Short mmCIF file of C-alpha atoms in Angstrom, two decimals:
data_model
loop_
_atom_site.label_atom_id
_atom_site.label_comp_id
_atom_site.label_asym_id
_atom_site.label_seq_id
_atom_site.Cartn_x
_atom_site.Cartn_y
_atom_site.Cartn_z
CA ALA F 1 -181.36 109.09 -145.89
CA ARG F 2 -181.48 111.64 -148.74
CA THR F 3 -180.80 110.70 -152.14
CA VAL F 4 -178.35 112.92 -154.06
CA MET F 5 -180.24 114.62 -156.93
CA THR F 6 -178.33 115.17 -160.16
CA TYR F 7 -179.28 117.57 -162.73
CA THR F 8 -178.33 118.29 -166.30
CA ALA F 9 -178.26 121.82 -167.48
CA ARG F 10 -179.81 122.40 -170.77
CA LYS F 11 -179.50 126.12 -171.19
CA CYS F 12 -178.29 129.05 -169.07
CA GLY F 13 -179.15 132.72 -169.78
CA ILE F 14 -179.52 136.04 -168.29
CA CYS F 15 -182.61 138.14 -167.36
CA PHE F 16 -182.07 141.83 -167.13
CA GLN F 17 -185.10 142.79 -165.30
CA PRO F 18 -185.11 141.84 -162.57
CA PRO F 19 -181.38 140.91 -162.81
CA SER F 20 -181.16 137.06 -162.70
CA ILE F 21 -179.45 133.86 -164.00
CA VAL F 22 -181.97 131.63 -165.56
CA LEU F 23 -181.11 127.93 -165.78
CA ILE F 24 -183.08 125.34 -167.65
CA TYR F 25 -182.31 122.01 -166.50
CA LYS F 26 -183.36 118.40 -166.42
CA GLU F 27 -183.70 116.38 -163.33
CA ASP F 28 -181.94 113.16 -164.04
CA SER F 29 -184.19 111.11 -161.78
CA LYS F 30 -187.43 112.28 -163.55
CA ASP F 31 -187.97 113.08 -167.21
CA LYS F 32 -188.99 116.66 -166.39
CA ILE F 33 -187.59 119.86 -167.75
CA ARG F 34 -187.42 122.66 -165.13
CA GLN F 35 -186.54 126.34 -164.90
CA ARG F 36 -184.49 127.94 -162.02
CA ILE F 37 -184.28 131.48 -161.62
CA MET F 38 -181.34 132.69 -159.40
CA PRO F 39 -181.68 136.36 -158.44
CA VAL F 40 -178.50 138.37 -158.87
CA ARG F 41 -177.94 140.71 -155.77
CA ASN F 42 -175.53 143.19 -154.82
CA PHE F 43 -174.05 143.49 -158.45
CA SER F 44 -173.31 146.79 -160.23
CA LYS F 45 -171.55 147.95 -163.23
CA PHE F 46 -168.49 148.24 -161.09
CA SER F 47 -168.52 144.54 -159.86
CA ASP F 48 -166.05 141.82 -160.55
CA CYS F 49 -167.65 139.31 -162.96
CA SER F 50 -165.17 136.39 -162.19
CA MET F 51 -165.73 136.89 -158.44
CA ALA F 52 -169.62 136.95 -158.78
CA ALA F 53 -169.52 133.85 -161.09
CA GLU F 54 -167.42 131.85 -158.54
CA GLN F 55 -169.68 133.10 -155.62
CA LEU F 56 -172.80 131.93 -157.55
CA LYS F 57 -171.31 128.52 -158.58
CA ASN F 58 -170.25 127.84 -154.81
CA ASN F 59 -173.50 129.01 -153.50
CA ALA F 60 -174.97 126.05 -151.41
CA ARG F 61 -178.55 126.69 -152.77
CA HIS F 62 -177.52 126.63 -156.44
CA LYS F 63 -174.28 124.45 -156.46
CA ALA F 64 -175.87 121.20 -157.39
CA TYR F 65 -177.83 122.84 -160.29
CA LEU F 66 -174.68 124.78 -161.54
CA GLU F 67 -172.30 121.83 -161.46
CA ARG F 68 -172.21 121.23 -165.09
CA VAL F 69 -172.34 124.96 -165.99
CA SER F 70 -168.89 126.27 -166.80
CA LEU F 71 -167.41 128.98 -164.88
CA ARG F 72 -166.66 130.82 -168.23
CA GLN F 73 -170.28 130.75 -169.27
CA LEU F 74 -171.23 132.15 -165.92
CA ARG F 75 -168.64 134.90 -166.34
CA LYS F 76 -169.96 135.78 -169.58
CA LEU F 77 -173.51 136.09 -168.22
CA TYR F 78 -172.33 138.53 -165.51
CA SER F 79 -170.37 140.46 -168.11
CA LEU F 80 -173.49 140.86 -170.19
CA LEU F 81 -175.29 142.13 -167.07
CA LYS F 82 -172.61 144.32 -166.16
CA GLY F 83 -172.69 145.80 -169.68
CA HIS F 84 -176.50 146.27 -169.41
CA LEU F 85 -176.06 148.10 -166.20
CA GLY F 86 -173.55 150.30 -167.61
CA GLY F 87 -175.89 151.24 -170.56
CA GLU F 88 -174.22 149.23 -173.28
CA SER F 89 -176.44 147.28 -175.87
CA LEU F 90 -176.38 143.45 -175.94
CA ALA F 91 -174.28 143.55 -179.18
CA GLU F 92 -171.68 145.90 -177.60
CA SER F 93 -171.50 143.72 -174.51
CA LEU F 94 -170.94 140.44 -176.43
CA GLU F 95 -168.22 142.15 -178.51
CA LYS F 96 -166.53 143.46 -175.52
CA PHE F 97 -166.51 140.05 -173.85
CA GLN F 98 -165.29 138.51 -177.03
CA GLN F 99 -162.43 140.85 -177.13
CA GLU F 100 -161.63 140.24 -173.56
CA GLU F 101 -161.46 136.51 -174.04
CA THR F 102 -159.22 136.38 -177.06
CA ILE F 103 -155.44 136.79 -176.96
CA ASP F 104 -153.61 139.27 -179.21
CA PRO F 105 -150.45 137.36 -180.11
CA GLU F 106 -148.57 140.88 -180.73
CA GLU F 107 -149.24 141.91 -177.06
CA ASP F 108 -146.23 142.16 -174.84
CA MET F 109 -147.32 140.20 -171.69
CA ASN F 110 -144.20 141.34 -169.78
CA LYS F 111 -145.92 144.86 -169.46
CA LEU F 112 -148.99 143.46 -167.92
CA ASP F 113 -149.92 143.60 -164.14
CA ASP F 114 -150.47 140.32 -162.19
CA LYS F 115 -154.19 140.45 -162.38
CA GLU F 116 -154.28 140.83 -166.29
CA LEU F 117 -151.40 138.44 -166.77
CA ALA F 118 -153.32 135.66 -164.66
CA LYS F 119 -156.47 136.30 -166.89
CA ARG F 120 -154.50 135.88 -170.07
CA LYS F 121 -153.04 132.65 -168.74
CA ARG F 122 -156.35 131.50 -167.76
CA ILE F 123 -157.61 132.16 -171.16
CA MET F 124 -154.63 130.34 -172.85
CA ASP F 125 -155.16 127.11 -170.44
CA GLU F 126 -158.96 127.10 -171.39
CA LEU F 127 -158.05 127.29 -175.16
CA PHE F 128 -155.18 124.61 -174.73
CA GLU F 129 -157.65 122.25 -172.97
CA LYS F 130 -160.37 122.79 -175.68
CA ASN F 131 -157.76 122.05 -178.41
CA ARG F 132 -155.81 119.32 -176.73
CA LYS F 133 -156.30 115.76 -178.26
CA LYS F 134 -157.35 113.29 -175.51
CA LYS F 135 -157.08 109.44 -175.54
CA ASP F 136 -160.89 109.28 -176.07
CA ASP F 137 -160.82 111.34 -179.27
CA PRO F 138 -161.47 109.48 -182.49
CA ASP F 139 -158.50 110.98 -184.29
CA PHE F 140 -155.97 110.52 -181.40
CA ILE F 141 -152.59 108.86 -182.53
CA TYR F 142 -150.20 107.94 -179.86
CA ASP F 143 -146.44 108.53 -180.38
CA ILE F 144 -146.62 110.41 -183.85
CA GLU F 145 -143.13 110.41 -185.68
CA VAL F 146 -142.47 113.28 -187.97
CA ASP F 147 -139.61 113.29 -190.41
CA PHE F 148 -138.30 116.77 -191.24
CA PRO F 149 -136.93 117.43 -194.66
CA GLN F 150 -132.95 117.49 -194.49
CA ASP F 151 -132.37 118.86 -198.05
CA GLU F 152 -133.67 122.37 -197.21
CA GLN F 153 -131.22 125.14 -196.23
CA LEU F 154 -131.50 125.89 -192.46
CA GLU F 155 -132.58 129.37 -191.67
CA SER F 156 -130.38 131.10 -189.31
CA CYS F 157 -131.49 133.89 -186.77
CA GLY F 158 -129.61 136.78 -185.41
CA TRP F 159 -129.95 135.74 -181.79
CA ASP F 160 -128.43 132.26 -182.63
CA MET F 161 -125.23 134.04 -183.49
CA GLU F 162 -125.25 136.06 -180.37
CA SER F 163 -125.78 133.13 -178.05
CA ASP F 164 -122.80 131.21 -179.59
CA GLU F 165 -120.48 134.12 -178.85
CA GLU F 166 -121.24 134.11 -175.20
CA ILE F 167 -120.69 130.26 -174.56
#
């Protein structure tokens, strides 16, 4: 019977020459820090970073090692490699990735295609999960009650009036 090995990822990075993802991890059964180099094959400046990240994470050879590495981090590493292959500097690639991973509140999401909309929703979901208060958080309070001031004048909106007429 083979025992299931568990690994704790310490650092994950990218090597441009030759193209590879480098993982520094600790084997939980031993007290050794090791390095695993996973070559990146069949990837060009036209490749899809999300798909490549998912394929690497689900690859049978690397799955156990990458279990605790987020898909977002792998996407970021592939994005940096894609930028490098396209001739961008590391700083330009990082800036581009940061812009892609932030949501512009003024952007009209009704005008986006399905792929871009799904990407924005994924980013919002990740941000929500990151900011959400969980039961285990030290500052978690169950059933917060808030009293809103009654003496202030309520502000009316133009669309409030329009909807009243239709009813």
